[in-house]
Amino acid sequence: MNYFSKSKSELKEIEKQLLKEYNDYKDMGLALDLSRGKPNAEQLDLSLPMLDLLKNAENCKSEEGFDCRNYGICYGLPEAKRFFSSLTGIPCDNIIVSGNSSLNIMYDTLARAMLYGVVGSKRPWCREEKLKFLCPSPGYDRHFAVTESLGFELITVDMTKDGPDMDRVEALVKSDESIKGIWCVPKYSNPTGITYSDETVERLAKMETAAEDFRIFFDNAYAVHDFADEGDVLADIFECAKKYGHENRIFYFTSTSKITFPGAGISMFAASEENLEQIKPIIAVQTIGSDKLNQLRHVKFLQNKEAVYALMKEHGKIIASKFEILLGTLKNELEGLGIAEWTEPKGGYFTSLNVLDGCAKAVYDLCREAGVTLTKAGATFPYGKDPRDKNLRLAPTYASNDDLKLASKVLTCVVKLVCARKILAEN
Amino acid sequence: MNYFSKSKSELKEIEKQLLKEYNDYKDMGLALDLSRGKPNAEQLDLSLPMLDLLKNAENCKSEEGFDCRNYGICYGLPEAKRFFSSLTGIPCDNIIVSGNSSLNIMYDTLARAMLYGVVGSKRPWCREEKLKFLCPSPGYDRHFAVTESLGFELITVDMTKDGPDMDRVEALVKSDESIKGIWCVPKYSNPTGITYSDETVERLAKMETAAEDFRIFFDNAYAVHDFADEGDVLADIFECAKKYGHENRIFYFTSTSKITFPGAGISMFAASEENLEQIKPIIAVQTIGSDKLNQLRHVKFLQNKEAVYALMKEHGKIIASKFEILLGTLKNELEGLGIAEWTEPKGGYFTSLNVLDGCAKAVYDLCREAGVTLTKAGATFPYGKDPRDKNLRLAPTYASNDDLKLASKVLTCVVKLVCARKILAEN
């Protein structure tokens, strides 16, 4: 079955059949989309009861009796901190609860480091001659864009099934003082869907860094987002870092964007006490505080870890069916052909498809021409450039089941077509 | 009646009486507060109907059918832009609608200038040798704190009844390239309550600046916040700036913080097209977007300019009664004594009390000892230092009417006591 075992004439015949199939899809005038890592409407409906929980002056009060409609409480409601603490295991004192965008908090955290430095900095980062940032790839394009925008040189580090290639990470950070940090999506990583192994988390916490102010940007966006019955378990990086005396190294982020509403959730930032002592007075200059009514709404609706897990089970059912369609099609159509590999995540929003070297952009282009939008080839690498042009991010959650079925078929047809052509061209 | 016309023995007798009155207040064990520029609960109740306007999937959709629960629409909903446009007269294309804190937008706008520069900058502001910012004073302490935190030297410019002392502003900005901007609260200024005259607005728009990238941070926080029947009218600075080819000079901010809820409103930033072309791509890196459900809630509730004015009339009634109490007491107790002057605003949240030079801090301290909290003396000037120690910001809106009556009496007693002592000490 492997394309590489086939004769040239066999492959030519396959190519001909595939081209016919592809042209039939093209004639259908499709408009399908596998690019959007967004919850679908059915998922969003799960949180509708949250919207009218606040109705009168009395239930706009926090547990301490503070009127959340008014100014005040810059770092988040105590009950919102407790909620995120129950979800993450991080003590309330290390938590700040913010507005609807954890990406914004990450940007702010980096901008603050640029303008003021962090604990351990010799000077504000913007006064350094050279700044570099590690980008495990394939990874999240918006992360990379933040550091690129702020003037960092982006250094690609390969992702393995256990997380970033730690041999390389350790070697880089040990020798280069201008490397100030690393992006991590440690659980159900965007886009490969893998979860960092305990060893990876430990090595991140333990490693020696040339920069005294090195920071791990630990974006635990999918902390409770299992769709398999048994989800992955992520080690506690704060505990680990404490063990090695590196607790200042961790900047931790998560949000309810994919628990309640992506456009109207709440987010959380956690760091060591020493870090927060430096950061909090700056935040107090930056804002009078985030939207406390939305924090209150969330706490009343989500309640605690158990209730969140029950809600996530509902999300999981919906998402699992999407992944079954996509992964099932990949398996049926591509398994054993020797031209593609993909991950089978137990949670999160993405899977990552690797095709033959030099084929990803062609797959993206042909899919687009047939009306199927994928995340742009290259987007999962720094500067939008995949050095081997082989990775595609697939996001199955937003499309309807029918659309997803069809899009998956078009995608696998195109993968086969492009790869068959590549093999033919090289022989 | 003037204290300065009195004999020493008369003043001594007055001092004795005032001290007795003061000690009586002190014995009451009061806990009153005139420091908080916050709406009171009665005002917040006016916007309660907003809270449960969104209930189902259908009414979470924007007018264009976009599901506001989900990701997307980085610069604000079209209907939210149109709403702010109707309020301010600024075209929708020049508007970005954001989250609950316009102060945060101002901070971000300055941080962005530090990291990237603005249109016309030779380099990012953080790369300049020296940065200065004009601070019309008395002014808003949180404005001054933002520029202080970012490393600007703060230059005090006197406030007049028509706005900043424009002779001095013009002279400063014309000769000093390191002056990058000026803070303005142009209507019902915090804390003097005055509104910039048409001439002031025109001169701000027209003046020549040594820095090509000079910016006016125009924080129109009290744009529709009249409590008198006939409110002040503020000239359109965008129109003015356009006339002189200086439209890039204006960064304009406002919010619904004191229309709906201070803790959960929406805010707006406006600038020229050229400015927005530079800024928007950076914002798109910074965040996926602000809370669109809250934007939708606001637009559904506030509707348009006419509805907002009707709501502000209700706010105005409540606030007017507070100002009547405070200003009535000031008039009854202090008029004609030659020791104090104050403003009588037609809107906004503050009045500004000037006592004899060198007396403000003593008034603050004695009030505090009697259980009446004022905004800290000096807070209305850069670095918290009032060079003549004479200005006090008074915020009457948050206290109950009874508390306000009593606090006003304590305050005026203390002003008389401190000033009488000062005159005695100098004679």
Short mmCIF file of C-alpha atoms in Angstrom, two decimals, chain A:
data_model
loop_
_atom_site.label_atom_id
_atom_site.label_comp_id
_atom_site.label_asym_id
_atom_site.label_seq_id
_atom_site.Cartn_x
_atom_site.Cartn_y
_atom_site.Cartn_z
CA MET A 1 0.00 0.00 0.00
CA ASN A 2 2.90 2.33 0.70
CA TYR A 3 3.25 4.85 -2.13
CA PHE A 4 7.00 4.37 -2.04
CA SER A 5 6.62 0.67 -2.86
CA LYS A 6 4.57 1.37 -5.95
CA SER A 7 5.83 1.36 -9.49
CA LYS A 8 5.85 4.54 -11.52
CA SER A 9 2.94 3.40 -13.65
CA GLU A 10 0.90 2.40 -10.61
CA LEU A 11 1.51 5.83 -9.11
CA LYS A 12 0.58 7.55 -12.38
CA GLU A 13 -2.71 5.68 -12.39
CA ILE A 14 -3.31 6.69 -8.75
CA GLU A 15 -2.55 10.30 -9.59
CA LYS A 16 -5.02 10.21 -12.46
CA GLN A 17 -7.79 8.81 -10.24
CA LEU A 18 -7.04 11.34 -7.52
CA LEU A 19 -7.07 14.22 -9.97
CA LYS A 20 -10.47 13.14 -11.18
CA GLU A 21 -11.74 12.92 -7.61
CA TYR A 22 -10.19 16.33 -6.85
CA ASN A 23 -11.80 17.95 -9.86
CA ASP A 24 -15.16 16.53 -8.85
CA TYR A 25 -14.75 18.19 -5.43
CA LYS A 26 -13.74 21.41 -7.12
CA ASP A 27 -16.87 21.37 -9.25
CA MET A 28 -19.00 21.22 -6.10
CA GLY A 29 -18.17 24.87 -5.29
CA LEU A 30 -17.45 24.08 -1.65
CA ALA A 31 -16.84 26.64 1.12
CA LEU A 32 -15.50 24.64 4.07
CA ASP A 33 -13.15 25.67 6.84
CA LEU A 34 -10.77 23.63 8.99
CA SER A 35 -8.71 26.62 10.07
CA ARG A 36 -10.62 27.89 13.05
CA GLY A 37 -9.76 26.69 16.54
CA LYS A 38 -13.09 27.91 17.81
CA PRO A 39 -15.87 26.22 19.78
CA ASN A 40 -19.00 25.66 17.74
CA ALA A 41 -22.41 27.12 18.55
CA GLU A 42 -23.59 23.93 20.27
CA GLN A 43 -20.69 24.26 22.69
CA LEU A 44 -21.36 27.94 23.32
CA ASP A 45 -24.98 27.15 24.12
CA LEU A 46 -23.76 25.12 27.12
CA SER A 47 -22.86 28.36 28.88
CA LEU A 48 -25.93 30.39 28.01
CA PRO A 49 -27.33 30.11 31.57
CA MET A 50 -24.40 32.24 32.69
CA LEU A 51 -25.68 35.29 30.88
CA ASP A 52 -28.63 36.24 33.05
CA LEU A 53 -27.27 35.17 36.44
CA LEU A 54 -26.76 38.80 37.46
CA LYS A 55 -30.02 40.66 37.67
CA ASN A 56 -30.19 42.93 40.67
CA ALA A 57 -27.99 45.02 42.90
CA GLU A 58 -27.77 42.28 45.52
CA ASN A 59 -26.31 39.60 43.30
CA CYS A 60 -23.77 42.02 41.84
CA LYS A 61 -22.02 41.88 45.19
CA SER A 62 -18.93 39.78 45.78
CA GLU A 63 -18.78 37.32 48.64
CA GLU A 64 -17.15 40.07 50.69
CA GLY A 65 -20.05 42.39 49.91
CA PHE A 66 -18.17 44.50 47.39
CA ASP A 67 -20.35 46.04 44.68
CA CYS A 68 -18.76 44.61 41.55
CA ARG A 69 -20.46 47.20 39.36
CA ASN A 70 -18.17 49.88 40.73
CA TYR A 71 -14.43 50.63 40.59
CA GLY A 72 -11.92 48.69 42.64
CA ILE A 73 -10.30 45.29 43.25
CA CYS A 74 -7.51 45.58 40.72
CA TYR A 75 -6.17 42.02 40.80
CA GLY A 76 -9.40 40.04 40.62
CA LEU A 77 -12.19 38.96 42.97
CA PRO A 78 -11.12 36.61 45.78
CA GLU A 79 -13.69 34.04 44.69
CA ALA A 80 -12.41 34.21 41.10
CA LYS A 81 -8.87 33.59 42.34
CA ARG A 82 -10.14 30.66 44.41
CA PHE A 83 -11.90 29.28 41.35
CA PHE A 84 -8.74 29.33 39.24
CA SER A 85 -6.79 27.97 42.18
CA SER A 86 -9.11 24.97 42.35
CA LEU A 87 -8.64 24.41 38.62
CA THR A 88 -4.85 24.70 38.55
CA GLY A 89 -3.67 23.82 42.05
CA ILE A 90 -1.87 27.16 42.26
CA PRO A 91 -2.35 29.07 45.55
CA CYS A 92 -4.69 32.08 45.41
CA ASP A 93 -1.88 34.41 46.51
CA ASN A 94 -0.01 33.66 43.30
CA ILE A 95 -2.98 34.43 41.07
CA ILE A 96 -4.24 37.55 39.31
CA VAL A 97 -7.60 37.33 37.54
CA SER A 98 -8.07 39.53 34.49
CA GLY A 99 -10.25 40.22 31.49
CA ASN A 100 -11.38 38.19 28.51
CA SER A 101 -8.05 37.62 26.74
CA SER A 102 -5.18 35.63 28.18
CA LEU A 103 -3.23 36.42 25.01
CA ASN A 104 -3.53 40.07 26.00
CA ILE A 105 -2.11 39.22 29.44
CA MET A 106 0.81 37.44 27.79
CA TYR A 107 1.44 40.42 25.53
CA ASP A 108 1.24 42.76 28.53
CA THR A 109 3.61 40.57 30.52
CA LEU A 110 6.17 40.73 27.72
CA ALA A 111 5.62 44.44 27.10
CA ARG A 112 6.13 45.03 30.83
CA ALA A 113 9.37 43.04 30.72
CA MET A 114 10.46 45.19 27.78
CA LEU A 115 9.68 48.44 29.59
CA TYR A 116 10.59 47.59 33.21
CA GLY A 117 12.41 44.25 33.14
CA VAL A 118 11.46 41.34 35.42
CA VAL A 119 12.84 40.13 38.75
CA GLY A 120 16.50 39.36 38.06
CA SER A 121 16.84 41.67 35.03
CA LYS A 122 19.90 43.86 34.79
CA ARG A 123 17.87 46.39 32.81
CA PRO A 124 14.53 46.65 30.96
CA TRP A 125 14.58 44.16 28.10
CA CYS A 126 14.15 46.97 25.56
CA ARG A 127 17.62 48.19 26.56
CA GLU A 128 19.28 44.89 25.68
CA GLU A 129 21.35 44.75 22.49
CA LYS A 130 19.78 41.49 21.39
CA LEU A 131 16.70 39.52 22.48
CA LYS A 132 15.84 35.96 21.55
CA PHE A 133 12.91 33.70 22.37
CA LEU A 134 12.51 29.94 21.98
CA CYS A 135 9.57 28.80 19.89
CA PRO A 136 8.83 25.06 20.06
CA SER A 137 7.43 24.28 16.62
CA PRO A 138 5.00 23.46 15.27
CA GLY A 139 3.43 25.86 17.75
CA TYR A 140 0.92 28.67 18.16
CA ASP A 141 1.29 31.44 15.58
CA ARG A 142 -0.11 34.14 17.86
CA HIS A 143 2.54 33.41 20.48
CA PHE A 144 5.27 33.73 17.90
CA ALA A 145 3.71 36.94 16.56
CA VAL A 146 3.85 38.59 20.00
CA THR A 147 7.58 38.05 20.41
CA GLU A 148 8.26 38.91 16.78
CA SER A 149 6.33 42.16 17.14
CA LEU A 150 8.34 43.11 20.22
CA GLY A 151 11.62 42.61 18.37
CA PHE A 152 12.78 39.19 19.58
CA GLU A 153 14.68 36.88 17.29
CA LEU A 154 12.61 33.69 17.18
CA ILE A 155 14.50 30.44 17.57
CA THR A 156 12.78 27.29 16.37
CA VAL A 157 13.03 24.23 18.61
CA ASP A 158 11.50 20.94 17.43
CA MET A 159 8.46 19.57 19.17
CA THR A 160 8.61 15.89 20.08
CA LYS A 161 5.83 13.67 21.39
CA ASP A 162 6.95 14.66 24.91
CA GLY A 163 7.18 18.41 24.37
CA PRO A 164 10.01 20.63 23.15
CA ASP A 165 13.31 18.89 22.31
CA MET A 166 14.82 19.41 25.76
CA ASP A 167 18.39 18.52 24.80
CA ARG A 168 18.37 21.42 22.42
CA VAL A 169 16.48 23.75 24.79
CA GLU A 170 18.98 23.07 27.58
CA ALA A 171 21.97 23.60 25.30
CA LEU A 172 20.59 26.87 23.94
CA VAL A 173 19.54 28.51 27.21
CA LYS A 174 22.73 27.48 28.97
CA SER A 175 24.99 29.21 26.51
CA ASP A 176 23.09 32.27 25.32
CA GLU A 177 22.26 35.10 27.70
CA SER A 178 20.11 36.85 25.11
CA ILE A 179 17.54 34.03 25.18
CA LYS A 180 14.96 35.45 27.56
CA GLY A 181 12.19 32.91 27.41
CA ILE A 182 10.26 30.07 25.81
CA TRP A 183 6.67 29.68 24.67
CA CYS A 184 4.89 26.59 25.99
CA VAL A 185 1.40 25.18 25.46
CA PRO A 186 2.06 22.30 27.82
CA LYS A 187 -1.22 20.40 27.58
CA TYR A 188 -2.87 19.44 24.30
CA SER A 189 -0.33 21.65 22.63
CA ASN A 190 -1.43 23.83 19.75
CA PRO A 191 -1.22 22.28 17.17
CA THR A 192 0.23 18.82 17.88
CA GLY A 193 -2.18 18.00 20.72
CA ILE A 194 0.57 16.37 22.80
CA THR A 195 1.05 16.95 26.53
CA TYR A 196 4.47 17.61 28.01
CA SER A 197 5.87 14.56 29.82
CA ASP A 198 6.75 14.78 33.50
CA GLU A 199 10.39 14.70 32.50
CA THR A 200 9.97 17.65 30.13
CA VAL A 201 8.25 19.72 32.83
CA GLU A 202 10.99 18.82 35.30
CA ARG A 203 13.79 19.66 32.89
CA LEU A 204 12.16 23.02 32.07
CA ALA A 205 12.00 23.79 35.78
CA LYS A 206 15.48 22.52 36.52
CA MET A 207 17.64 23.65 33.61
CA GLU A 208 20.39 26.21 34.03
CA THR A 209 19.92 29.38 32.03
CA ALA A 210 22.55 31.94 31.09
CA ALA A 211 19.96 34.72 31.46
CA GLU A 212 19.14 35.28 35.12
CA ASP A 213 15.79 36.69 34.04
CA PHE A 214 14.76 33.81 31.77
CA ARG A 215 11.00 33.15 31.78
CA ILE A 216 8.81 30.21 30.76
CA PHE A 217 5.56 31.49 29.27
CA PHE A 218 3.40 28.54 30.28
CA ASP A 219 0.10 28.95 28.44
CA ASN A 220 -2.06 26.21 29.86
CA ALA A 221 -4.95 27.06 27.57
CA TYR A 222 -6.34 23.52 27.54
CA ALA A 223 -5.91 22.69 31.24
CA VAL A 224 -9.29 20.93 31.60
CA HIS A 225 -10.09 20.31 27.95
CA ASP A 226 -10.11 16.51 27.72
CA PHE A 227 -12.42 14.86 25.25
CA ALA A 228 -11.16 11.33 25.79
CA ASP A 229 -12.45 9.47 28.85
CA GLU A 230 -8.97 9.47 30.33
CA GLY A 231 -7.28 12.77 29.66
CA ASP A 232 -3.57 13.54 29.83
CA VAL A 233 -2.11 14.58 33.17
CA LEU A 234 0.30 17.50 33.26
CA ALA A 235 2.92 17.79 36.01
CA ASP A 236 2.80 20.84 38.30
CA ILE A 237 5.52 23.13 37.02
CA PHE A 238 5.27 25.51 40.00
CA GLU A 239 6.03 22.68 42.43
CA CYS A 240 8.88 21.52 40.24
CA ALA A 241 10.34 25.01 39.88
CA LYS A 242 10.14 25.56 43.63
CA LYS A 243 12.13 22.38 44.19
CA TYR A 244 14.99 23.77 42.13
CA GLY A 245 14.75 27.32 43.47
CA HIS A 246 13.49 28.57 40.11
CA GLU A 247 9.96 29.65 41.00
CA ASN A 248 10.54 33.11 39.52
CA ARG A 249 11.00 31.45 36.15
CA ILE A 250 7.33 30.59 35.67
CA PHE A 251 4.73 32.90 34.13
CA TYR A 252 1.54 30.83 34.00
CA PHE A 253 -1.61 31.65 32.02
CA THR A 254 -5.00 30.11 31.52
CA SER A 255 -8.54 31.25 30.76
CA THR A 256 -12.15 30.20 30.38
CA SER A 257 -12.13 31.08 26.67
CA LYS A 258 -12.88 27.49 25.72
CA ILE A 259 -14.88 26.70 28.86
CA THR A 260 -17.51 29.42 28.51
CA PHE A 261 -17.18 32.01 25.73
CA PRO A 262 -14.02 32.77 23.71
CA GLY A 263 -15.14 36.36 23.23
CA ALA A 264 -16.28 37.00 26.78
CA GLY A 265 -14.43 34.79 29.23
CA ILE A 266 -12.05 35.58 32.09
CA SER A 267 -8.33 34.91 32.24
CA MET A 268 -5.72 34.23 34.86
CA PHE A 269 -2.05 34.97 35.35
CA ALA A 270 0.05 33.27 38.04
CA ALA A 271 3.60 33.85 39.18
CA SER A 272 5.80 33.65 42.25
CA GLU A 273 5.30 36.10 45.10
CA GLU A 274 8.51 37.91 44.22
CA ASN A 275 7.37 38.27 40.62
CA LEU A 276 3.96 39.56 41.70
CA GLU A 277 5.55 42.09 44.05
CA GLN A 278 7.29 43.58 41.07
CA ILE A 279 4.34 43.30 38.69
CA LYS A 280 1.34 44.31 40.80
CA PRO A 281 2.30 47.97 41.31
CA ILE A 282 2.74 48.32 37.54
CA ILE A 283 -0.65 46.75 36.86
CA ALA A 284 -2.16 49.18 39.39
CA VAL A 285 -0.87 52.02 37.20
CA GLN A 286 -2.09 50.33 34.04
CA THR A 287 -5.73 49.83 34.98
CA ILE A 288 -8.29 50.31 37.72
CA GLY A 289 -9.21 46.66 37.28
CA SER A 290 -10.80 44.11 34.98
CA ASP A 291 -14.51 43.49 34.50
CA LYS A 292 -15.61 42.15 37.90
CA LEU A 293 -19.20 41.49 36.89
CA ASN A 294 -17.95 39.02 34.32
CA GLN A 295 -15.72 37.42 36.96
CA LEU A 296 -18.73 37.13 39.25
CA ARG A 297 -20.90 35.69 36.48
CA HIS A 298 -18.24 33.07 35.79
CA VAL A 299 -17.76 32.07 39.42
CA LYS A 300 -21.52 31.76 39.96
CA PHE A 301 -21.89 29.65 36.83
CA LEU A 302 -18.75 27.51 36.92
CA GLN A 303 -18.64 27.17 40.73
CA ASN A 304 -15.71 24.79 41.23
CA LYS A 305 -13.50 22.17 39.65
CA GLU A 306 -16.14 19.43 39.79
CA ALA A 307 -18.75 21.56 38.05
CA VAL A 308 -16.19 22.61 35.45
CA TYR A 309 -15.29 18.99 34.73
CA ALA A 310 -18.97 18.17 34.30
CA LEU A 311 -19.30 21.04 31.83
CA MET A 312 -16.12 20.01 30.03
CA LYS A 313 -17.55 16.50 29.67
CA GLU A 314 -20.39 18.03 27.66
CA HIS A 315 -17.90 19.97 25.54
CA GLY A 316 -15.86 16.78 25.22
CA LYS A 317 -18.75 14.79 23.80
CA ILE A 318 -19.29 17.35 21.07
CA ILE A 319 -15.60 17.70 20.28
CA ALA A 320 -14.89 13.96 20.38
CA SER A 321 -17.38 13.38 17.59
CA LYS A 322 -15.57 15.96 15.45
CA PHE A 323 -12.19 14.41 16.08
CA GLU A 324 -13.60 10.95 15.29
CA ILE A 325 -14.71 12.16 11.89
CA LEU A 326 -11.40 13.84 11.08
CA LEU A 327 -9.08 11.21 12.53
CA GLY A 328 -11.23 8.41 11.12
CA THR A 329 -10.92 9.85 7.63
CA LEU A 330 -7.17 10.37 8.01
CA LYS A 331 -6.86 6.74 9.11
CA ASN A 332 -9.08 5.32 6.38
CA GLU A 333 -7.54 7.32 3.61
CA LEU A 334 -3.91 7.79 4.56
CA GLU A 335 -2.83 5.01 6.91
CA GLY A 336 -0.03 2.86 5.56
CA LEU A 337 0.65 5.07 2.54
CA GLY A 338 3.94 6.35 3.93
CA ILE A 339 3.09 9.92 3.02
CA ALA A 340 1.55 11.38 6.17
CA GLU A 341 1.65 11.25 9.96
CA TRP A 342 -0.71 12.82 12.43
CA THR A 343 -1.36 12.98 16.15
CA GLU A 344 -4.34 11.56 18.00
CA PRO A 345 -4.86 13.95 20.92
CA LYS A 346 -7.02 13.22 23.95
CA GLY A 347 -8.07 16.82 24.30
CA GLY A 348 -7.64 20.35 23.04
CA TYR A 349 -8.67 21.77 19.69
CA PHE A 350 -6.11 20.66 17.15
CA THR A 351 -4.32 17.88 15.44
CA SER A 352 -1.16 18.26 13.47
CA LEU A 353 -0.71 16.63 10.08
CA ASN A 354 2.76 16.10 8.67
CA VAL A 355 2.97 15.33 4.98
CA LEU A 356 6.05 14.65 2.85
CA ASP A 357 8.70 17.36 2.99
CA GLY A 358 7.97 20.19 0.59
CA CYS A 359 4.26 19.31 0.24
CA ALA A 360 2.40 21.31 2.92
CA LYS A 361 2.08 24.53 0.96
CA ALA A 362 0.89 22.66 -2.13
CA VAL A 363 -1.74 20.86 -0.02
CA TYR A 364 -2.89 24.17 1.43
CA ASP A 365 -3.13 25.74 -2.03
CA LEU A 366 -5.00 22.89 -3.69
CA CYS A 367 -7.41 22.64 -0.76
CA ARG A 368 -8.10 26.35 -1.02
CA GLU A 369 -8.73 26.06 -4.74
CA ALA A 370 -11.31 23.37 -3.95
CA GLY A 371 -12.98 25.60 -1.34
CA VAL A 372 -11.46 24.06 1.79
CA THR A 373 -9.65 26.57 4.02
CA LEU A 374 -6.81 25.27 6.18
CA THR A 375 -4.60 27.20 8.59
CA LYS A 376 -1.96 28.66 6.31
CA ALA A 377 0.96 26.30 5.69
CA GLY A 378 3.95 27.59 7.65
CA ALA A 379 1.82 29.41 10.23
CA THR A 380 2.84 26.97 12.94
CA PHE A 381 6.50 28.03 12.64
CA PRO A 382 8.34 31.26 13.49
CA TYR A 383 8.02 33.93 10.80
CA GLY A 384 5.37 31.74 9.14
CA LYS A 385 8.08 29.60 7.56
CA ASP A 386 8.08 25.85 7.98
CA PRO A 387 11.68 24.88 7.15
CA ARG A 388 10.61 21.49 5.79
CA ASP A 389 7.22 22.65 4.46
CA LYS A 390 5.50 19.61 5.87
CA ASN A 391 3.20 20.68 8.76
CA LEU A 392 -0.50 21.50 8.62
CA ARG A 393 -2.66 22.45 11.60
CA LEU A 394 -6.15 20.95 11.49
CA ALA A 395 -8.97 22.37 13.58
CA PRO A 396 -12.12 20.24 13.41
CA THR A 397 -14.29 21.78 16.15
CA TYR A 398 -16.04 24.63 14.38
CA ALA A 399 -17.36 22.96 11.25
CA SER A 400 -20.64 21.04 11.18
CA ASN A 401 -20.29 17.25 11.07
CA ASP A 402 -21.36 17.11 7.42
CA ASP A 403 -18.95 19.86 6.42
CA LEU A 404 -16.19 18.21 8.39
CA LYS A 405 -16.75 14.86 6.67
CA LEU A 406 -16.53 16.44 3.27
CA ALA A 407 -13.59 18.68 4.15
CA SER A 408 -11.67 15.68 5.51
CA LYS A 409 -12.25 13.79 2.29
CA VAL A 410 -11.08 16.71 0.17
CA LEU A 411 -8.03 17.13 2.41
CA THR A 412 -6.98 13.48 2.23
CA CYS A 413 -7.54 13.41 -1.53
CA VAL A 414 -5.29 16.45 -1.90
CA VAL A 415 -2.61 15.01 0.42
CA LYS A 416 -2.48 11.85 -1.67
CA LEU A 417 -2.44 13.77 -4.93
CA VAL A 418 0.33 16.16 -3.90
CA CYS A 419 2.47 13.42 -2.37
CA ALA A 420 2.03 11.06 -5.31
CA ARG A 421 3.16 13.87 -7.61
CA LYS A 422 6.15 14.58 -5.42
CA ILE A 423 7.23 10.93 -5.47
CA LEU A 424 6.71 10.79 -9.22
CA ALA A 425 8.74 13.95 -9.74
CA GLU A 426 11.61 12.58 -7.73
CA ASN A 427 11.82 9.25 -9.51
#
